[in-house]
């Protein structure tokens, strides 16, 4: 850059420039040089700096100036704070092009440290992620929500993908496998595609047949309801002589005696826990499908407290019942935190499922949080949303219906840990924000929050 704010250009004496530019550009170059000198003398210091795409010189109006970035050297550029608006660059003869995109970037540099209020940044062109003046680049919230719903509705229970860059076992080579190994894996894929139960979704890799990822939706009536729980599996080279290895994406939380914070899945079928012969892996009969069904049915159950070895003998005692309820309280809090973890960092190839699932179930999850905050047991049935019920039955609801609803309302549980309410209130606010971003129906809860704020004020 020269002192007048124009990009440097190589003169006709440069062999490199001669090969790139026609001789008739010299007139345009002379005009640019003359204007440059005038601006540095202060005659036109108020002109906009860097407008290389609009040459205001009459002599240059007949020729189009073109500039190219230098290929062999890096160039630092910046705006001076001086009143003359000139660039400071001592390296004459550099080959540089300043197009409108670069000009916007230069302007953006001046705003790097400004704290623009919400909404303002969306009107600043260089802060927008999409190109300007291109139809169809901007989408309304309804269009975004419709796209999320469409992808979710078409999300397959079983499918193949190219790779798993974020898979827990991605860096673990399976080594040399036997000849019939690939054939057995393909058989496993066939079983999964045909017989996967509801609430389980699976992706396998075409390039890494040893890798598999599954997600389970927590069953209703359990402290895991509506949660998403991800598992990564790998088929060893000696499979099926040995069971697969499975890792649970815990986020550092242990929400089940069989699911460790470190990701270990404790299951007799996997050889990670002792068991009778019929409970252990059988190379002739056991399958990956059986592993997933066992986790869903035996691990994510309604009273996970009794999964702990030895605790089952307290199942019918008052002490055991109370301990199981407390464990469910903690488990549901961990499940909510796992929801937030999945929303903010959805595992690869399951982004559409995560967004669509919580968009669809967000209202029900928030209603359950409120229900439990009122003192009801975690996992108990949440009464039907009165707002939706009224809209379905028509306007107004008779007093007899209201009385019936109150009569059938589940009884409150006994004393619970005081921290439950405090923690759940925080989790509720975080879930409300995340679900709202995903397009879930949160209007009722946002309105109640606003009303509470007004009362408090």
Short mmCIF file of C-alpha atoms in Angstrom, two decimals:
data_model
loop_
_atom_site.label_atom_id
_atom_site.label_comp_id
_atom_site.label_asym_id
_atom_site.label_seq_id
_atom_site.Cartn_x
_atom_site.Cartn_y
_atom_site.Cartn_z
CA UNK A 1 0.00 0.00 0.00
CA UNK A 2 1.14 3.53 -0.68
CA UNK A 3 0.49 6.62 1.40
CA UNK A 4 -2.69 7.57 -0.49
CA UNK A 5 -4.54 4.41 0.42
CA UNK A 6 -4.22 2.73 -2.99
CA UNK A 7 -2.97 -0.77 -3.50
CA UNK A 8 0.59 -0.98 -4.86
CA UNK A 9 1.04 -1.98 -8.48
CA UNK A 10 4.11 -3.01 -10.32
CA UNK A 11 5.30 -0.62 -13.02
CA UNK A 12 5.88 -1.53 -16.65
CA UNK A 13 9.56 -2.08 -15.84
CA UNK A 14 8.75 -5.24 -13.89
CA UNK A 15 9.10 -8.36 -15.96
CA UNK A 16 6.55 -10.23 -13.83
CA UNK A 17 3.97 -7.46 -14.22
CA UNK A 18 4.63 -7.19 -17.96
CA UNK A 19 3.62 -10.77 -18.42
CA UNK A 20 0.33 -10.24 -16.54
CA UNK A 21 -0.86 -6.81 -17.76
CA UNK A 22 -1.40 -5.27 -21.15
CA UNK A 23 0.53 -2.15 -22.12
CA UNK A 24 -2.62 -0.07 -22.46
CA UNK A 25 -3.06 -0.16 -18.66
CA UNK A 26 -0.26 2.41 -18.30
CA UNK A 27 -2.62 5.34 -18.79
CA UNK A 28 -4.87 4.09 -16.01
CA UNK A 29 -1.85 3.57 -13.82
CA UNK A 30 -0.65 7.15 -14.39
CA UNK A 31 -4.09 8.47 -13.45
CA UNK A 32 -4.06 6.46 -10.25
CA UNK A 33 -0.58 7.74 -9.39
CA UNK A 34 -1.67 11.37 -9.95
CA UNK A 35 -4.74 10.95 -7.74
CA UNK A 36 -2.59 9.29 -5.13
CA UNK A 37 -0.24 12.27 -4.95
CA UNK A 38 -3.16 14.65 -4.68
CA UNK A 39 -4.69 12.78 -1.80
CA UNK A 40 -1.44 12.67 0.16
CA UNK A 41 -1.17 16.47 -0.26
CA UNK A 42 -4.50 16.82 1.50
CA UNK A 43 -6.51 17.89 -1.54
CA UNK A 44 -8.90 14.98 -1.20
CA UNK A 45 -8.31 13.65 2.29
CA UNK A 46 -12.03 13.10 2.84
CA UNK A 47 -12.37 10.52 0.08
CA UNK A 48 -13.25 6.99 1.18
CA UNK A 49 -10.11 4.89 1.55
CA UNK A 50 -9.70 1.65 -0.33
CA UNK A 51 -12.40 2.12 -2.97
CA UNK A 52 -10.42 0.38 -5.69
CA UNK A 53 -13.46 -0.85 -7.57
CA UNK A 54 -14.68 2.71 -8.35
CA UNK A 55 -11.96 4.79 -10.02
CA UNK A 56 -13.10 8.42 -9.93
CA UNK A 57 -10.39 9.68 -12.26
CA UNK A 58 -11.83 10.81 -15.65
CA UNK A 59 -8.68 9.69 -17.43
CA UNK A 60 -9.08 6.19 -16.11
CA UNK A 61 -12.78 5.83 -16.84
CA UNK A 62 -12.11 4.08 -20.10
CA UNK A 63 -9.94 1.33 -18.66
CA UNK A 64 -10.77 -1.22 -16.00
CA UNK A 65 -8.20 -1.48 -13.26
CA UNK A 66 -7.44 -4.98 -12.06
CA UNK A 67 -5.28 -6.01 -9.16
CA UNK A 68 -3.85 -9.38 -8.15
CA UNK A 69 -2.71 -10.62 -4.78
CA UNK A 70 1.03 -11.13 -4.47
CA UNK A 71 1.89 -14.80 -4.74
CA UNK A 72 5.25 -14.84 -3.00
CA UNK A 73 4.92 -12.53 -0.03
CA UNK A 74 2.57 -11.82 2.84
CA UNK A 75 1.40 -8.27 3.44
CA UNK A 76 0.09 -6.69 6.63
CA UNK A 77 -2.54 -4.04 6.10
CA UNK A 78 -4.48 -1.87 8.48
CA UNK A 79 -6.23 1.48 8.74
CA UNK A 80 -4.29 4.38 10.18
CA UNK A 81 -6.04 6.58 12.73
CA UNK A 82 -4.51 9.71 11.12
CA UNK A 83 -6.89 12.29 9.68
CA UNK A 84 -5.39 12.00 6.19
CA UNK A 85 -6.74 8.44 5.89
CA UNK A 86 -3.58 7.14 4.19
CA UNK A 87 -2.13 3.66 4.35
CA UNK A 88 1.30 3.12 5.82
CA UNK A 89 3.35 0.69 3.79
CA UNK A 90 7.03 0.96 2.92
CA UNK A 91 7.08 -1.94 0.50
CA UNK A 92 6.61 -0.40 -2.95
CA UNK A 93 5.92 -2.51 -5.98
CA UNK A 94 3.80 -5.19 -4.29
CA UNK A 95 1.10 -6.85 -6.35
CA UNK A 96 -2.21 -6.53 -4.51
CA UNK A 97 -5.92 -6.61 -5.24
CA UNK A 98 -8.57 -5.02 -3.05
CA UNK A 99 -12.03 -6.20 -4.01
CA UNK A 100 -15.29 -5.40 -2.18
CA UNK A 101 -15.00 -8.51 0.00
CA UNK A 102 -11.54 -7.45 1.19
CA UNK A 103 -12.77 -3.93 1.78
CA UNK A 104 -15.52 -5.25 4.04
CA UNK A 105 -12.94 -7.28 5.90
CA UNK A 106 -10.80 -4.17 6.41
CA UNK A 107 -13.80 -2.36 7.83
CA UNK A 108 -14.62 -5.33 10.03
CA UNK A 109 -11.13 -5.11 11.56
CA UNK A 110 -12.03 -1.71 12.97
CA UNK A 111 -15.06 -3.21 14.77
CA UNK A 112 -13.30 -6.24 16.26
CA UNK A 113 -13.31 -4.86 19.79
CA UNK A 114 -16.70 -3.15 19.77
CA UNK A 115 -19.49 -4.66 21.84
CA UNK A 116 -22.40 -4.37 19.42
CA UNK A 117 -25.85 -4.78 21.03
CA UNK A 118 -27.93 -7.85 20.04
CA UNK A 119 -29.63 -7.37 16.69
CA UNK A 120 -27.23 -4.70 15.44
CA UNK A 121 -24.59 -7.17 14.32
CA UNK A 122 -27.13 -8.85 12.04
CA UNK A 123 -27.38 -5.66 9.99
CA UNK A 124 -23.64 -5.28 9.48
CA UNK A 125 -22.79 -6.91 6.13
CA UNK A 126 -19.36 -8.30 6.97
CA UNK A 127 -20.69 -10.00 10.12
CA UNK A 128 -23.24 -11.98 8.16
CA UNK A 129 -22.35 -15.59 7.40
CA UNK A 130 -24.15 -15.65 4.06
CA UNK A 131 -23.52 -13.72 0.89
CA UNK A 132 -25.45 -10.54 0.32
CA UNK A 133 -27.76 -9.97 -2.64
CA UNK A 134 -28.15 -13.69 -3.17
CA UNK A 135 -31.81 -14.79 -3.04
CA UNK A 136 -32.66 -17.60 -0.65
CA UNK A 137 -29.65 -17.21 1.63
CA UNK A 138 -31.61 -15.95 4.65
CA UNK A 139 -34.16 -18.27 6.29
CA UNK A 140 -36.93 -17.35 8.67
CA UNK A 141 -37.36 -19.16 11.97
CA UNK A 142 -40.36 -21.04 10.61
CA UNK A 143 -38.26 -22.27 7.67
CA UNK A 144 -35.47 -23.38 10.00
CA UNK A 145 -37.93 -25.21 12.25
CA UNK A 146 -39.55 -26.86 9.23
CA UNK A 147 -36.14 -28.02 8.03
CA UNK A 148 -35.28 -29.48 11.45
CA UNK A 149 -38.61 -31.32 11.56
CA UNK A 150 -38.17 -32.68 8.03
CA UNK A 151 -34.69 -34.05 8.73
CA UNK A 152 -35.88 -35.58 11.98
CA UNK A 153 -38.87 -37.28 10.36
CA UNK A 154 -36.67 -38.82 7.67
CA UNK A 155 -33.94 -39.92 10.08
CA UNK A 156 -33.50 -43.67 9.63
CA UNK A 157 -33.22 -46.09 12.52
CA UNK A 158 -30.29 -47.79 10.80
CA UNK A 159 -27.94 -46.37 8.20
CA UNK A 160 -24.35 -46.44 7.00
CA UNK A 161 -21.97 -43.47 7.03
CA UNK A 162 -18.53 -42.87 5.56
CA UNK A 163 -16.50 -42.27 8.69
CA UNK A 164 -16.53 -41.61 12.43
CA UNK A 165 -13.91 -38.98 13.15
CA UNK A 166 -15.21 -38.40 16.69
CA UNK A 167 -15.81 -42.07 17.51
CA UNK A 168 -14.26 -43.17 20.81
CA UNK A 169 -12.44 -46.05 19.09
CA UNK A 170 -11.58 -44.19 15.87
CA UNK A 171 -7.85 -44.26 16.65
CA UNK A 172 -7.84 -47.92 17.71
CA UNK A 173 -6.93 -50.13 14.80
CA UNK A 174 -8.75 -53.43 14.68
CA UNK A 175 -5.62 -55.13 13.38
CA UNK A 176 -5.64 -58.17 11.16
CA UNK A 177 -9.04 -59.84 11.14
CA UNK A 178 -9.98 -63.34 10.11
CA UNK A 179 -11.49 -64.02 6.68
CA UNK A 180 -14.99 -64.55 7.98
CA UNK A 181 -14.88 -61.41 10.15
CA UNK A 182 -16.32 -59.03 7.52
CA UNK A 183 -19.03 -61.53 6.65
CA UNK A 184 -20.10 -61.74 10.30
CA UNK A 185 -20.18 -57.94 10.62
CA UNK A 186 -22.42 -57.70 7.57
CA UNK A 187 -24.71 -60.25 9.18
CA UNK A 188 -24.84 -58.06 12.31
CA UNK A 189 -25.78 -55.07 10.16
CA UNK A 190 -28.59 -57.04 8.58
CA UNK A 191 -30.02 -57.98 11.98
CA UNK A 192 -29.86 -54.42 13.22
CA UNK A 193 -31.52 -52.99 10.14
CA UNK A 194 -34.36 -55.50 10.34
CA UNK A 195 -34.99 -55.97 14.08
CA UNK A 196 -34.00 -52.78 15.91
CA UNK A 197 -36.63 -52.04 18.58
CA UNK A 198 -38.22 -48.63 18.91
CA UNK A 199 -36.19 -45.84 20.56
CA UNK A 200 -32.82 -47.20 19.35
CA UNK A 201 -30.94 -45.70 16.38
CA UNK A 202 -27.71 -47.04 14.89
CA UNK A 203 -25.04 -45.84 12.46
CA UNK A 204 -22.22 -48.01 11.10
CA UNK A 205 -19.19 -47.01 9.05
CA UNK A 206 -18.54 -48.12 5.48
CA UNK A 207 -14.82 -47.35 5.73
CA UNK A 208 -14.43 -48.79 9.24
CA UNK A 209 -16.61 -51.85 9.55
CA UNK A 210 -15.40 -52.34 13.11
CA UNK A 211 -17.09 -49.13 14.34
CA UNK A 212 -20.71 -48.65 15.40
CA UNK A 213 -22.59 -45.88 17.18
CA UNK A 214 -26.01 -46.23 18.82
CA UNK A 215 -28.33 -43.89 20.68
CA UNK A 216 -31.18 -44.85 22.96
CA UNK A 217 -34.13 -42.68 23.90
CA UNK A 218 -34.92 -43.11 27.58
CA UNK A 219 -38.17 -45.07 28.15
CA UNK A 220 -41.23 -43.44 29.69
CA UNK A 221 -41.87 -44.21 33.34
CA UNK A 222 -38.16 -44.14 34.16
CA UNK A 223 -35.85 -41.35 35.33
CA UNK A 224 -34.30 -41.55 31.84
CA UNK A 225 -37.45 -40.63 29.92
CA UNK A 226 -36.91 -38.52 26.79
CA UNK A 227 -33.15 -38.43 27.33
CA UNK A 228 -30.63 -39.39 24.63
CA UNK A 229 -27.86 -41.82 25.60
CA UNK A 230 -25.02 -42.50 23.17
CA UNK A 231 -22.83 -45.60 22.93
CA UNK A 232 -19.78 -46.30 20.75
CA UNK A 233 -18.88 -49.91 19.97
CA UNK A 234 -16.04 -51.67 18.21
CA UNK A 235 -15.87 -55.22 16.86
CA UNK A 236 -12.44 -56.69 17.71
CA UNK A 237 -10.45 -58.66 15.15
CA UNK A 238 -11.38 -61.90 16.94
CA UNK A 239 -15.11 -61.12 16.91
CA UNK A 240 -17.42 -63.02 17.47
CA UNK A 241 -15.14 -65.26 19.54
CA UNK A 242 -15.06 -62.31 21.97
CA UNK A 243 -17.81 -59.72 22.59
CA UNK A 244 -17.65 -56.17 21.22
CA UNK A 245 -16.23 -53.39 23.36
CA UNK A 246 -18.68 -50.63 24.25
CA UNK A 247 -18.15 -47.08 25.52
CA UNK A 248 -20.86 -44.87 27.01
CA UNK A 249 -20.71 -41.11 26.39
CA UNK A 250 -21.24 -40.12 30.01
CA UNK A 251 -20.08 -36.51 29.99
CA UNK A 252 -18.44 -37.38 33.32
CA UNK A 253 -21.74 -38.35 34.96
CA UNK A 254 -22.64 -41.72 36.44
CA UNK A 255 -26.41 -41.94 36.10
CA UNK A 256 -26.63 -45.73 36.49
CA UNK A 257 -24.73 -48.38 38.48
CA UNK A 258 -23.96 -50.08 35.13
CA UNK A 259 -22.81 -46.92 33.34
CA UNK A 260 -19.61 -45.51 34.79
CA UNK A 261 -18.50 -41.88 34.56
CA UNK A 262 -15.40 -43.08 32.68
CA UNK A 263 -17.61 -44.62 29.97
CA UNK A 264 -17.40 -48.24 31.06
CA UNK A 265 -20.55 -50.31 30.44
CA UNK A 266 -20.84 -52.97 33.14
CA UNK A 267 -22.72 -55.92 31.62
CA UNK A 268 -22.28 -59.69 31.85
CA UNK A 269 -22.91 -60.03 28.12
CA UNK A 270 -19.90 -57.82 27.44
CA UNK A 271 -17.68 -59.66 29.89
CA UNK A 272 -17.35 -56.57 32.07
CA UNK A 273 -19.29 -58.18 34.91
CA UNK A 274 -19.68 -61.68 36.25
CA UNK A 275 -22.77 -63.71 35.47
CA UNK A 276 -24.12 -67.17 34.85
CA UNK A 277 -23.27 -69.03 31.65
CA UNK A 278 -26.52 -68.03 29.95
CA UNK A 279 -25.83 -64.36 30.70
CA UNK A 280 -22.35 -64.36 29.18
CA UNK A 281 -21.31 -63.90 25.56
CA UNK A 282 -21.90 -66.87 23.28
CA UNK A 283 -20.05 -66.64 19.97
CA UNK A 284 -22.64 -68.79 18.21
CA UNK A 285 -25.75 -66.97 19.42
CA UNK A 286 -24.92 -63.58 20.91
CA UNK A 287 -25.15 -60.45 18.72
CA UNK A 288 -24.71 -56.69 18.89
CA UNK A 289 -28.49 -56.37 18.68
CA UNK A 290 -28.75 -58.41 21.88
CA UNK A 291 -26.27 -56.08 23.60
CA UNK A 292 -28.30 -52.99 22.72
CA UNK A 293 -31.60 -54.54 23.83
CA UNK A 294 -30.01 -55.61 27.13
CA UNK A 295 -28.81 -52.08 27.84
CA UNK A 296 -32.22 -50.64 27.02
CA UNK A 297 -34.22 -53.14 29.08
CA UNK A 298 -31.91 -54.05 31.96
CA UNK A 299 -29.93 -50.85 32.50
CA UNK A 300 -32.28 -47.95 31.67
CA UNK A 301 -35.10 -49.19 33.90
CA UNK A 302 -37.50 -47.53 36.33
CA UNK A 303 -35.51 -48.30 39.49
CA UNK A 304 -31.82 -48.29 38.56
CA UNK A 305 -30.79 -48.12 42.22
CA UNK A 306 -31.36 -51.86 42.52
CA UNK A 307 -28.98 -52.55 39.61
CA UNK A 308 -26.20 -52.22 42.15
CA UNK A 309 -25.13 -55.73 43.19
CA UNK A 310 -26.56 -56.68 46.57
CA UNK A 311 -29.07 -53.84 46.72
CA UNK A 312 -31.92 -55.92 45.29
CA UNK A 313 -32.53 -57.48 48.70
CA UNK A 314 -33.73 -54.08 49.98
CA UNK A 315 -36.31 -53.67 47.21
CA UNK A 316 -39.28 -54.34 49.52
CA UNK A 317 -38.06 -52.39 52.52
CA UNK A 318 -38.96 -48.80 53.41
CA UNK A 319 -35.27 -47.95 53.47
CA UNK A 320 -34.74 -49.40 49.99
CA UNK A 321 -37.77 -47.59 48.54
CA UNK A 322 -36.61 -44.26 49.95
CA UNK A 323 -33.06 -44.79 48.66
CA UNK A 324 -34.39 -45.72 45.20
CA UNK A 325 -36.46 -42.51 45.05
CA UNK A 326 -33.47 -40.39 46.02
CA UNK A 327 -31.37 -42.17 43.41
CA UNK A 328 -34.02 -41.40 40.77
CA UNK A 329 -33.92 -37.72 41.73
CA UNK A 330 -30.18 -37.60 41.11
CA UNK A 331 -30.48 -39.69 37.96
CA UNK A 332 -33.02 -37.35 36.40
CA UNK A 333 -30.81 -34.35 37.14
CA UNK A 334 -27.93 -36.13 35.41
CA UNK A 335 -30.21 -37.02 32.53
CA UNK A 336 -31.10 -33.34 32.10
CA UNK A 337 -27.44 -32.41 32.12
CA UNK A 338 -26.82 -35.10 29.52
CA UNK A 339 -29.55 -33.52 27.37
CA UNK A 340 -27.71 -30.20 27.52
CA UNK A 341 -24.45 -31.94 26.67
CA UNK A 342 -26.03 -33.56 23.59
CA UNK A 343 -27.71 -30.33 22.48
CA UNK A 344 -24.50 -28.33 22.65
CA UNK A 345 -22.21 -31.02 21.23
CA UNK A 346 -24.30 -33.51 19.25
CA UNK A 347 -22.33 -36.64 18.27
CA UNK A 348 -21.40 -36.94 14.61
CA UNK A 349 -24.14 -38.18 12.27
CA UNK A 350 -26.84 -37.69 14.92
CA UNK A 351 -27.19 -33.91 14.73
CA UNK A 352 -30.58 -34.13 12.98
CA UNK A 353 -31.92 -36.61 15.52
CA UNK A 354 -30.81 -34.49 18.48
CA UNK A 355 -32.31 -31.28 17.11
CA UNK A 356 -35.57 -32.87 16.01
CA UNK A 357 -36.05 -34.98 19.13
CA UNK A 358 -35.74 -32.09 21.56
CA UNK A 359 -37.81 -29.84 19.33
CA UNK A 360 -40.60 -32.42 19.51
CA UNK A 361 -40.22 -33.46 23.16
CA UNK A 362 -39.00 -30.20 24.69
CA UNK A 363 -42.42 -29.13 25.98
CA UNK A 364 -43.03 -32.53 27.62
CA UNK A 365 -39.60 -32.50 29.28
CA UNK A 366 -40.16 -29.03 30.70
CA UNK A 367 -43.60 -30.09 31.95
CA UNK A 368 -42.01 -33.08 33.69
CA UNK A 369 -39.45 -30.81 35.36
CA UNK A 370 -42.25 -28.63 36.72
CA UNK A 371 -44.18 -31.72 37.83
CA UNK A 372 -41.22 -33.06 39.80
CA UNK A 373 -40.50 -29.63 41.28
CA UNK A 374 -44.00 -29.69 42.74
CA UNK A 375 -42.99 -32.73 44.77
CA UNK A 376 -44.01 -35.69 42.62
CA UNK A 377 -41.86 -38.77 42.14
CA UNK A 378 -39.42 -38.79 39.24
CA UNK A 379 -40.73 -41.14 36.58
CA UNK A 380 -44.36 -40.76 37.61
CA UNK A 381 -46.89 -39.94 34.92
CA UNK A 382 -47.07 -36.25 34.10
CA UNK A 383 -50.69 -35.00 33.76
CA UNK A 384 -51.79 -34.03 30.28
CA UNK A 385 -50.97 -30.45 29.42
CA UNK A 386 -54.11 -28.45 30.25
CA UNK A 387 -53.41 -25.90 27.50
CA UNK A 388 -53.35 -28.56 24.81
CA UNK A 389 -56.29 -30.40 26.31
CA UNK A 390 -58.45 -27.29 26.20
CA UNK A 391 -57.51 -26.61 22.59
CA UNK A 392 -58.47 -30.15 21.66
CA UNK A 393 -61.77 -30.23 23.63
CA UNK A 394 -62.84 -26.75 22.57
CA UNK A 395 -62.89 -23.49 24.43
CA UNK A 396 -63.48 -23.61 28.15
CA UNK A 397 -63.32 -26.47 30.57
CA UNK A 398 -66.06 -27.28 33.04
CA UNK A 399 -65.41 -27.07 36.76
CA UNK A 400 -66.21 -30.77 37.06
CA UNK A 401 -63.35 -31.60 34.69
CA UNK A 402 -60.97 -29.44 36.70
CA UNK A 403 -62.09 -31.12 39.92
CA UNK A 404 -61.61 -34.53 38.33
CA UNK A 405 -58.10 -33.57 37.25
CA UNK A 406 -57.25 -32.46 40.80
CA UNK A 407 -58.73 -35.65 42.22
CA UNK A 408 -56.60 -37.86 39.95
CA UNK A 409 -53.45 -35.87 40.62
CA UNK A 410 -50.69 -38.16 41.93
CA UNK A 411 -49.84 -37.88 45.59
CA UNK A 412 -46.71 -35.97 46.55
CA UNK A 413 -43.72 -37.94 47.74
CA UNK A 414 -42.16 -37.52 51.15
CA UNK A 415 -39.18 -35.40 52.03
CA UNK A 416 -36.41 -35.15 49.46
CA UNK A 417 -32.97 -33.61 49.36
CA UNK A 418 -33.24 -29.77 49.45
CA UNK A 419 -30.66 -29.46 46.67
CA UNK A 420 -33.05 -31.16 44.24
CA UNK A 421 -35.24 -28.09 43.88
CA UNK A 422 -32.29 -25.72 43.59
CA UNK A 423 -30.57 -27.83 40.95
CA UNK A 424 -33.75 -28.48 38.97
CA UNK A 425 -34.62 -24.79 38.82
CA UNK A 426 -31.23 -24.06 37.25
CA UNK A 427 -31.52 -27.00 34.83
CA UNK A 428 -35.04 -25.93 33.87
CA UNK A 429 -33.83 -22.48 32.84
CA UNK A 430 -31.00 -23.92 30.76
CA UNK A 431 -33.27 -26.45 29.07
CA UNK A 432 -35.86 -23.77 28.37
CA UNK A 433 -33.27 -21.68 26.55
CA UNK A 434 -31.87 -24.61 24.54
CA UNK A 435 -35.29 -26.00 23.59
CA UNK A 436 -36.44 -22.56 22.53
CA UNK A 437 -33.47 -22.31 20.15
CA UNK A 438 -34.43 -25.66 18.62
CA UNK A 439 -37.96 -24.44 17.98
CA UNK A 440 -39.78 -26.39 20.70
CA UNK A 441 -43.14 -25.13 21.92
CA UNK A 442 -42.01 -23.23 25.00
CA UNK A 443 -44.49 -20.32 24.90
CA UNK A 444 -46.32 -21.42 28.05
CA UNK A 445 -43.15 -21.60 30.13
CA UNK A 446 -41.72 -18.34 28.78
CA UNK A 447 -44.96 -16.55 29.58
CA UNK A 448 -44.94 -17.93 33.11
CA UNK A 449 -41.33 -16.88 33.56
CA UNK A 450 -42.14 -13.34 32.42
CA UNK A 451 -45.11 -13.21 34.79
CA UNK A 452 -42.95 -14.35 37.72
CA UNK A 453 -40.37 -11.68 36.90
CA UNK A 454 -43.03 -8.97 36.82
CA UNK A 455 -44.42 -10.10 40.17
CA UNK A 456 -40.94 -10.13 41.68
CA UNK A 457 -40.25 -6.64 40.37
#
